[in-house]
GROMACS .gro file of C-alpha atoms in nm:
model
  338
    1UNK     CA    1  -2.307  -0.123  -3.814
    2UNK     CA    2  -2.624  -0.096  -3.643
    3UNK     CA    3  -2.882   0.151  -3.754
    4UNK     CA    4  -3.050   0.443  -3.527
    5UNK     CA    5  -2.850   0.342  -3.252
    6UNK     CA    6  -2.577   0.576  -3.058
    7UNK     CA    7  -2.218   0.433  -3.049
    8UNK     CA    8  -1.990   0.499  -2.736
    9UNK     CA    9  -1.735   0.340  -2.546
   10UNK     CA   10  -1.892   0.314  -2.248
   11UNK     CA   11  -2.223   0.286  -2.094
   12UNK     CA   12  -2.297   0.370  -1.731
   13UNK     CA   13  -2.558   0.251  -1.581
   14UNK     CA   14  -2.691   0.509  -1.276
   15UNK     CA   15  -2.619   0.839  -1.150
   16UNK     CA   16  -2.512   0.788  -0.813
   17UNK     CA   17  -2.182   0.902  -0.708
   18UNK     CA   18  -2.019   0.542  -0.868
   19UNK     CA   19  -2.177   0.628  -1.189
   20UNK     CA   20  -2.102   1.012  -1.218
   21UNK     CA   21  -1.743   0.948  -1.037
   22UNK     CA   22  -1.682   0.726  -1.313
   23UNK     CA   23  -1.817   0.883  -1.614
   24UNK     CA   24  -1.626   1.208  -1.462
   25UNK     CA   25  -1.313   1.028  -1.479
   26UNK     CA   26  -1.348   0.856  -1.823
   27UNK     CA   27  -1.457   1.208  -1.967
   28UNK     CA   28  -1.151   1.373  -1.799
   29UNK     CA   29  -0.954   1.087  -2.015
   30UNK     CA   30  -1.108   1.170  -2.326
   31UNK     CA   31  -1.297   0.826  -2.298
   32UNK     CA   32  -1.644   0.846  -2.440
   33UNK     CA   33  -1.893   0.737  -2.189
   34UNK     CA   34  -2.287   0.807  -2.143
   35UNK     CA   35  -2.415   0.828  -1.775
   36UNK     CA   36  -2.762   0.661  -1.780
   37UNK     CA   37  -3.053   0.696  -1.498
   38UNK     CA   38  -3.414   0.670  -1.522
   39UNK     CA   39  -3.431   0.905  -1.218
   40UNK     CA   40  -3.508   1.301  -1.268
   41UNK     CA   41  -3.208   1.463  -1.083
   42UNK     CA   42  -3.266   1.612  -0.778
   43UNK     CA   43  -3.390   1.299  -0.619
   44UNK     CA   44  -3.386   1.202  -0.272
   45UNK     CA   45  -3.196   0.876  -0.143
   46UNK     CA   46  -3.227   0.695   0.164
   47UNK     CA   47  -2.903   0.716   0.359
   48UNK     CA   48  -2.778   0.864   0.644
   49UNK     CA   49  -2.499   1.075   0.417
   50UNK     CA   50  -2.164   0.993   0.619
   51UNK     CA   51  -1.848   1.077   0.412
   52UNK     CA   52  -1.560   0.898   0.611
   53UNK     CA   53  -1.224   1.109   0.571
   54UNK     CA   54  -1.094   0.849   0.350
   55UNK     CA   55  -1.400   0.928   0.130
   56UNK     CA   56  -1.373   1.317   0.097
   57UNK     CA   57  -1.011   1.282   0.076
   58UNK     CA   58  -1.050   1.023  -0.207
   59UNK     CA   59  -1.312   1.237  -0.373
   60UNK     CA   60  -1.124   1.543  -0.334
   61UNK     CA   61  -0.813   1.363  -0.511
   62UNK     CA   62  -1.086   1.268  -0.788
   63UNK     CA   63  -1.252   1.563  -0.852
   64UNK     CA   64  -1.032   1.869  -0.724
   65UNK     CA   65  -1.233   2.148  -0.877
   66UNK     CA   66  -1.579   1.976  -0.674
   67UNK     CA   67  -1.713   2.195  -0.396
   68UNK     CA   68  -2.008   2.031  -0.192
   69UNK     CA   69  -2.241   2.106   0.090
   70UNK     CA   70  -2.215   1.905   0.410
   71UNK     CA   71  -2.208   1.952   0.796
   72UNK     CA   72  -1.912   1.905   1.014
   73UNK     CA   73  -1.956   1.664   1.292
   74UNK     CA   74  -1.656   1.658   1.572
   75UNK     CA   75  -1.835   1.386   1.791
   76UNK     CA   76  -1.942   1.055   1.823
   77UNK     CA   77  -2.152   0.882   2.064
   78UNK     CA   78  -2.132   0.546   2.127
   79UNK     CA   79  -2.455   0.308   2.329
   80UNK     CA   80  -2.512   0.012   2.387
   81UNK     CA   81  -2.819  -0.099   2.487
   82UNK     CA   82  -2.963   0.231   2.556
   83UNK     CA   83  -2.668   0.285   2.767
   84UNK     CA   84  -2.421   0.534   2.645
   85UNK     CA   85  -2.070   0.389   2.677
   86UNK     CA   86  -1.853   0.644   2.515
   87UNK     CA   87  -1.848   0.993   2.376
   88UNK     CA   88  -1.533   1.093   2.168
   89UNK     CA   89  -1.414   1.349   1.936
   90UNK     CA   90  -1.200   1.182   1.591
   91UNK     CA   91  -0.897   1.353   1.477
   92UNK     CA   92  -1.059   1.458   1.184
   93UNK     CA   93  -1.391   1.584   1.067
   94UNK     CA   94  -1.719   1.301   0.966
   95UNK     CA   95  -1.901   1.480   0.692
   96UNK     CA   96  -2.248   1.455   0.628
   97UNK     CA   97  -2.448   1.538   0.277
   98UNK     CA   98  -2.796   1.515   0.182
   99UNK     CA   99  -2.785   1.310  -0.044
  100UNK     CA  100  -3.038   1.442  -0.245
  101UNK     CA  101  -2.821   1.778  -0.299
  102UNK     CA  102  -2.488   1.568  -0.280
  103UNK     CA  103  -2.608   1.375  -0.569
  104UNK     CA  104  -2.689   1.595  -0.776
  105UNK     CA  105  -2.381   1.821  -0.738
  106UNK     CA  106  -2.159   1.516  -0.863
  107UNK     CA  107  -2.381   1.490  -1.200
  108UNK     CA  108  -2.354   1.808  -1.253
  109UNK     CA  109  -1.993   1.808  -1.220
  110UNK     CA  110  -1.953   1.521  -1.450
  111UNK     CA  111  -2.202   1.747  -1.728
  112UNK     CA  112  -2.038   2.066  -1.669
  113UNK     CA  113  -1.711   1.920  -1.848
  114UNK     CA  114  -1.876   1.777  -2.081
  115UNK     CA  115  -2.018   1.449  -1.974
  116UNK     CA  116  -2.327   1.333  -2.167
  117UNK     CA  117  -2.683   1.221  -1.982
  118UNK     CA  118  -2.902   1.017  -2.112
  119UNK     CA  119  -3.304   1.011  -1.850
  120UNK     CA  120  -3.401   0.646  -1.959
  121UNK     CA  121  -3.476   0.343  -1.774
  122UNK     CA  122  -3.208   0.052  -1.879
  123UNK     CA  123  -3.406  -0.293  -2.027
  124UNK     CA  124  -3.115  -0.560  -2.133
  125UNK     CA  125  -2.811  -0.601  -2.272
  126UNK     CA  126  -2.645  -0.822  -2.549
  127UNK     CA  127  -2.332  -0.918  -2.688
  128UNK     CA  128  -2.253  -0.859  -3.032
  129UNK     CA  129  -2.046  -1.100  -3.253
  130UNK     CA  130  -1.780  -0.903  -3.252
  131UNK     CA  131  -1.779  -0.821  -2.859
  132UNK     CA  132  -1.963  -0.550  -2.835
  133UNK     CA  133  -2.226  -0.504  -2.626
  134UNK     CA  134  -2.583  -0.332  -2.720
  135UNK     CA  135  -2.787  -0.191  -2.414
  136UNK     CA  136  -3.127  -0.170  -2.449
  137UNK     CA  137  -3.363   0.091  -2.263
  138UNK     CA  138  -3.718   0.045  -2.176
  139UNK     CA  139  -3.814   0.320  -2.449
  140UNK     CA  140  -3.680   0.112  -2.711
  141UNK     CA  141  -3.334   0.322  -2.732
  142UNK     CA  142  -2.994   0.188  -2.793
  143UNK     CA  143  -2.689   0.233  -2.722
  144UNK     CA  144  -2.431  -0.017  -2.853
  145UNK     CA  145  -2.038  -0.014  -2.602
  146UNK     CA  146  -1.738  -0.167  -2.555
  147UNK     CA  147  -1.825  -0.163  -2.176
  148UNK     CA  148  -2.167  -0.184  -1.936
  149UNK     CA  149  -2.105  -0.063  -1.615
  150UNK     CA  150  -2.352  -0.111  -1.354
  151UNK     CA  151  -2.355   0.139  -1.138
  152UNK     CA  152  -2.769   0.101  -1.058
  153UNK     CA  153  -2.783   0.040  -0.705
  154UNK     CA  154  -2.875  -0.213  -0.427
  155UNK     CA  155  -3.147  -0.364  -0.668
  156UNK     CA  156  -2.992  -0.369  -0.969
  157UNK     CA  157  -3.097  -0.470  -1.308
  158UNK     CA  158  -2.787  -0.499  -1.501
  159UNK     CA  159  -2.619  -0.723  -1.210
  160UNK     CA  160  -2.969  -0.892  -1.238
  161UNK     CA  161  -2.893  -1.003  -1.577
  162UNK     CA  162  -2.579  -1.062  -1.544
  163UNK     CA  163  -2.569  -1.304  -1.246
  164UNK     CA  164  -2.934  -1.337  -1.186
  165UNK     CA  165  -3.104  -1.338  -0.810
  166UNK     CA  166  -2.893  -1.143  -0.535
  167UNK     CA  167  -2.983  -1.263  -0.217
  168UNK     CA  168  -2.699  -1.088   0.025
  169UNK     CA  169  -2.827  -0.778   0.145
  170UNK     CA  170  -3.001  -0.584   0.444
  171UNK     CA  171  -3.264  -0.375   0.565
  172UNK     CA  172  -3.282  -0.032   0.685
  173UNK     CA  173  -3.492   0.231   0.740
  174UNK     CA  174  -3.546   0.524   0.852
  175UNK     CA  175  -3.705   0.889   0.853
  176UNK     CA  176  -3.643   1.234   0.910
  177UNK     CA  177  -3.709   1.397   1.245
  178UNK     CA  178  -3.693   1.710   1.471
  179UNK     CA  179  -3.344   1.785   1.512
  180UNK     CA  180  -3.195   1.747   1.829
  181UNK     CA  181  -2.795   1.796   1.882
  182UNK     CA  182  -2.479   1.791   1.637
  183UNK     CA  183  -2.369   1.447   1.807
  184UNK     CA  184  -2.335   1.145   1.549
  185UNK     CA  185  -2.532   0.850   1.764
  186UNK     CA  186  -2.462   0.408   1.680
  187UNK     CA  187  -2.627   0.219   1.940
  188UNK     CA  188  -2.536  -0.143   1.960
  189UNK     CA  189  -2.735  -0.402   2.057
  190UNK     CA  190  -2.776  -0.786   2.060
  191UNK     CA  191  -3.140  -0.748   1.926
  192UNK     CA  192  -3.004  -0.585   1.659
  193UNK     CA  193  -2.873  -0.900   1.430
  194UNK     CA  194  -2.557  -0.743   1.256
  195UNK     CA  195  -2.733  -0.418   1.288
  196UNK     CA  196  -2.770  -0.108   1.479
  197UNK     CA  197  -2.963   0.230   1.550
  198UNK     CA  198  -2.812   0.542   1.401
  199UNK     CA  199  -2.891   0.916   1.442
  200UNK     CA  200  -2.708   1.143   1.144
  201UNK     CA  201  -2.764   1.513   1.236
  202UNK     CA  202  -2.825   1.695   0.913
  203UNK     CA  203  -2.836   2.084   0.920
  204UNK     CA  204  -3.165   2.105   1.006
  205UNK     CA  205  -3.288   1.780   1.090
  206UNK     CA  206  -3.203   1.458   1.244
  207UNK     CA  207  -3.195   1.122   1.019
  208UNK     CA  208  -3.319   0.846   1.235
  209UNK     CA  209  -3.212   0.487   1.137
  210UNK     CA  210  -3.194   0.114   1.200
  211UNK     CA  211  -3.111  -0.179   0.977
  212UNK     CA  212  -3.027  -0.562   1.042
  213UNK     CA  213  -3.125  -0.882   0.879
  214UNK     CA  214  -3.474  -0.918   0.996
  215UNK     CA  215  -3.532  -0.570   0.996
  216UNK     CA  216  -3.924  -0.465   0.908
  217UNK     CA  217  -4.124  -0.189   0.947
  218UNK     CA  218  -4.313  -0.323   1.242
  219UNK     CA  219  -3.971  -0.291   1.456
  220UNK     CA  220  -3.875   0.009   1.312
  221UNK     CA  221  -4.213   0.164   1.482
  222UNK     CA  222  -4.157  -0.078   1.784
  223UNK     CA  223  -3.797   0.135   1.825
  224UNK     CA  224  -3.965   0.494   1.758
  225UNK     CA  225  -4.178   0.435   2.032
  226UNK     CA  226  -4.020   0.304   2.272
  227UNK     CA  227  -3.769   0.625   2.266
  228UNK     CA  228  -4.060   0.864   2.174
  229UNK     CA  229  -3.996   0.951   1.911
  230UNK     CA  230  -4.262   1.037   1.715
  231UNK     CA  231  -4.336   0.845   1.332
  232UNK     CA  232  -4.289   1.069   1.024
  233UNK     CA  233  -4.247   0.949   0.701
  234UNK     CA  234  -4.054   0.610   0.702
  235UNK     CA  235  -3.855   0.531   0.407
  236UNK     CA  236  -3.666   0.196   0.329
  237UNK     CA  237  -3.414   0.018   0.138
  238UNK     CA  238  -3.199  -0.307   0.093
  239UNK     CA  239  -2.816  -0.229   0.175
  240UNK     CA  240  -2.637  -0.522  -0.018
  241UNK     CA  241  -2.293  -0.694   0.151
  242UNK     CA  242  -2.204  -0.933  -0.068
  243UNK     CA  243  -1.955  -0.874  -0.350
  244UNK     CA  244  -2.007  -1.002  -0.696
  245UNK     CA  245  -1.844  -1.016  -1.006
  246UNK     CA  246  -2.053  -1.022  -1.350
  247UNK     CA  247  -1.847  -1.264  -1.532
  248UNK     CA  248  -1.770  -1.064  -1.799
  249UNK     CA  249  -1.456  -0.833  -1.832
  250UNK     CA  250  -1.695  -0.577  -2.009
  251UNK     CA  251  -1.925  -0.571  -1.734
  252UNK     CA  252  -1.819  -0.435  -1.448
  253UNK     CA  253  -2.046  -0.392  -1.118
  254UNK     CA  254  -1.959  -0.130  -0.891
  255UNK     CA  255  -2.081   0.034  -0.601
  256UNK     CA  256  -2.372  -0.082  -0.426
  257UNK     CA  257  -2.468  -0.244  -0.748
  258UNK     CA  258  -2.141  -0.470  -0.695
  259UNK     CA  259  -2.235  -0.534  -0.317
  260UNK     CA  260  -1.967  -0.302  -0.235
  261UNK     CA  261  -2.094  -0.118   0.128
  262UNK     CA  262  -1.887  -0.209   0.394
  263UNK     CA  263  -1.981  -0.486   0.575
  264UNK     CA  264  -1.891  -0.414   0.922
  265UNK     CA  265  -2.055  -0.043   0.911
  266UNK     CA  266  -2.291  -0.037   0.604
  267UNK     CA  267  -2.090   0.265   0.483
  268UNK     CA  268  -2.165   0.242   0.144
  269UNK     CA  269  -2.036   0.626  -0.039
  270UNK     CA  270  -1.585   0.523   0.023
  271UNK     CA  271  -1.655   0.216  -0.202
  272UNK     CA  272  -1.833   0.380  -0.403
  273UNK     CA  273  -1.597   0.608  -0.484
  274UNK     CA  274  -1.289   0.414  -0.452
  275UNK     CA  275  -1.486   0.099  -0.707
  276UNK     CA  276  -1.528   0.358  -0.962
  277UNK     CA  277  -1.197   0.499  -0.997
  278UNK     CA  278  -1.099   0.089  -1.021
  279UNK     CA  279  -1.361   0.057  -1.292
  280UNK     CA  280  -1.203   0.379  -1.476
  281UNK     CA  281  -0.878   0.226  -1.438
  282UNK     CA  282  -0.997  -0.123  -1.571
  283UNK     CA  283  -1.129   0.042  -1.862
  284UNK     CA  284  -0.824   0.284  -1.939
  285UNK     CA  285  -0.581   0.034  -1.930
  286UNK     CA  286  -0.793  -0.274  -2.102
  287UNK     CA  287  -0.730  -0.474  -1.758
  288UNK     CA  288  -0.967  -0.700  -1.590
  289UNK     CA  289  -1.191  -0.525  -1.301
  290UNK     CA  290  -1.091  -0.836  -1.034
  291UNK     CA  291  -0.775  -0.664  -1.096
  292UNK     CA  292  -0.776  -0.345  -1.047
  293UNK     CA  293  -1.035  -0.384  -0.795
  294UNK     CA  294  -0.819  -0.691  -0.593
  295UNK     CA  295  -0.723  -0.448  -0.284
  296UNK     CA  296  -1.097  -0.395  -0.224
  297UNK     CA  297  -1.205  -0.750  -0.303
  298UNK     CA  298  -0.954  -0.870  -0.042
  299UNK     CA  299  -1.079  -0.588   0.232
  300UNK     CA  300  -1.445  -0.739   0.169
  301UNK     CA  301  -1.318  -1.125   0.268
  302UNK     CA  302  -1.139  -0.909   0.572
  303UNK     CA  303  -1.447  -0.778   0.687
  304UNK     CA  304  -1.689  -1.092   0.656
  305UNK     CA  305  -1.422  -1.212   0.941
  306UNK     CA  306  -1.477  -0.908   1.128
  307UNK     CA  307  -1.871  -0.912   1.151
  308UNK     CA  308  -1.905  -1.265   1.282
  309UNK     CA  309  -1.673  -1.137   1.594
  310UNK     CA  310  -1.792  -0.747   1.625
  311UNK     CA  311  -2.190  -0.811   1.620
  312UNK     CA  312  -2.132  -1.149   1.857
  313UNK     CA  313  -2.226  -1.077   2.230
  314UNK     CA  314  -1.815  -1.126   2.257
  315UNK     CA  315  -1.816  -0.820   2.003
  316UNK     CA  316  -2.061  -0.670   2.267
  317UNK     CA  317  -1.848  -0.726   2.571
  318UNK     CA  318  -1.552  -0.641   2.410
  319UNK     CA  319  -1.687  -0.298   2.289
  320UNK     CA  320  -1.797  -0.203   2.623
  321UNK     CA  321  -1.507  -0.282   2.796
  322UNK     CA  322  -1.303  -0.121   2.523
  323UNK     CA  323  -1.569   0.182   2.548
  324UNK     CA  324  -1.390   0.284   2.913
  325UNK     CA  325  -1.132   0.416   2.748
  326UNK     CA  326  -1.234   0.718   2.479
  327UNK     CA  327  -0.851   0.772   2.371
  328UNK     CA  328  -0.836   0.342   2.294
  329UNK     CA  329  -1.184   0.414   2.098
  330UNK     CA  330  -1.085   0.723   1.914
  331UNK     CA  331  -0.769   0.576   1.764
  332UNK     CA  332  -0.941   0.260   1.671
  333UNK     CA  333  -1.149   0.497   1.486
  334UNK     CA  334  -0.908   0.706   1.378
  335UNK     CA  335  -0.674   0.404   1.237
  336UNK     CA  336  -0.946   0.155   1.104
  337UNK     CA  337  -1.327   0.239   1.110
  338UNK     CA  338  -1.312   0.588   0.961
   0.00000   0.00000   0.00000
């Protein structure tokens, strides 16, 4: 036994909605688990804040007894070049959170039955002789656990050590700005390279967005003034889209951390989700994450198919001839994108 150093059985690795979905669910199980992040909670996270209906359904099947703010949005607008194409309203309702309130409503879920916090910054992690692991924190802390799960985000460190440089991911940025209607808006585009231009109303602002694989901030401003729209303060970050496994059935990766967002949309919050309740199963039942996690795995390979044909300029003419007919567009929607 190690001196001056906490046991548990698990060790998560950021507070996101991955990390607190998952430490809620372990706690619920009477699994011990610490929730690690070396963030102070509120904190505010680039993203536009869509939750698809399979994510608040998901999340409501998770965590029954959560009640969250967000704003109803009942249409979609669809352009193309600057051209609007389509306007349609989905079956069901696209939710949008700030993320910054969001967030924070989820950890304090997961700490209002119980779940324990810990406000460090994670260092390394080693494995013992007898398998398990001890995770080290910047301060010097420790924290020795059957399982690490990485649940740190688009850059992060435990997937860092465990499979070294990540390469496969995306930028996007975007701001805050006046608001202006209560219409969701993608605009397509073949400058955009596997990317596109995104207004998420908020309740009392607009977020303004555009990501795509030589994304920088010089086009971002190019974009903003073009449509006159004037430059507030412009934040960024990488959106990663390819999946990884660590390598090591103790180590799971999950969420954005695992490359998880989905890679035709960049909707990152359903996998994130739907990757921690796989991790709590993994964990639960002493099972491998690859397979509990196998569905998902095999929608990722689906969807690397799926961008090389829907961001082509074939994608493009096909989604503007498709665009002609809202009810064709709506149940596409309604059966596959949402």
């Amino acid at each position: 036994m190690i001196e001056n150093v906490l046991e548990t059985q698990v060790v998560i690795i950021g507070a996101g909605p991955s990390g607190t979905v998952c430490g809620y669910l372990l706690k619920k199980a009477g699994i011990d688990c610490v929730v690690v992040d070396h963030a102070t909670f509120p904190r505010d996270k680039i993203c536009g804040g869509g939750l698809t209906v399979k994510a608040y359904r998901l999340l409501a099947e998770l965590m029954p007894d959560l009640h969250y703010e967000y704003k109803s949005i009942r249409k979609v607008r669809l352009s193309i070049d600057h051209e609007t194409v389509c306007e349609f309203e989905p079956t069901e309702e696209l939710r949008i959170v700030r993320r910054k309130v969001f967030d924070h409503t989820l950890l304090k879920q997961y700490l209002q039955i119980g779940g324990t916090f810990e406000h460090e910054a994670f260092a390394k992690f080693e494995t013992q002789s007898d398998g398990r692991l001890l995770v080290t924190m910047k301060s010097g802390r420790q924290i020795l656990c059957r399982y690490l799960v990485g649940a740190d985000g688009s850059n992060s460190q435990v997937r860092k050590q465990a499979i070294g440089d990540y390469k496969g991911r995306t930028l996007w940025l975007e701001q805050y700005s006046e608001k202006s209607s209560d219409i969701l808006e993608v605009e397509l585009s073949a400058k955009y390279d596997q990317g596109y231009y995104y207004v998420f109303p908020n309740p009392d602002y607009d977020v303004i967005g555009i990501g795509d694989k030589d994304m920088s901030m010089e086009r971002f401003r190019k974009v903003l003034n073009e449509r006159g729209i004037q430059e507030t303060k412009i934040k960024g970050a990488y959106i990663p889209i390819e999946d990884v496994e660590s390598g090591d059935d103790h180590v799971i990766l999950i969420g954005d951390a695992g490359g998880f967002p989905n890679k035709l949309t960049y909707e990152g919050l359903y996998y994130a989700i739907a990757t921690a309740r796989n991790a709590f199963v993994a964990i639960k039942e002493g099972k491998p994450f690859k397979e509990t996690n196998r569905i998902i795995f095999k929608k990722k390979s689906h969807e690397t198919n799926w961008v090389k044909l829907f961001y082509s300029p074939l994608g493009l003419w096909i989604t503007r001839t498709f665009s002609h007919y809202p009810k064709l567009v709506q149940f596409i929607y309604d059966h596959g994108v949402r």
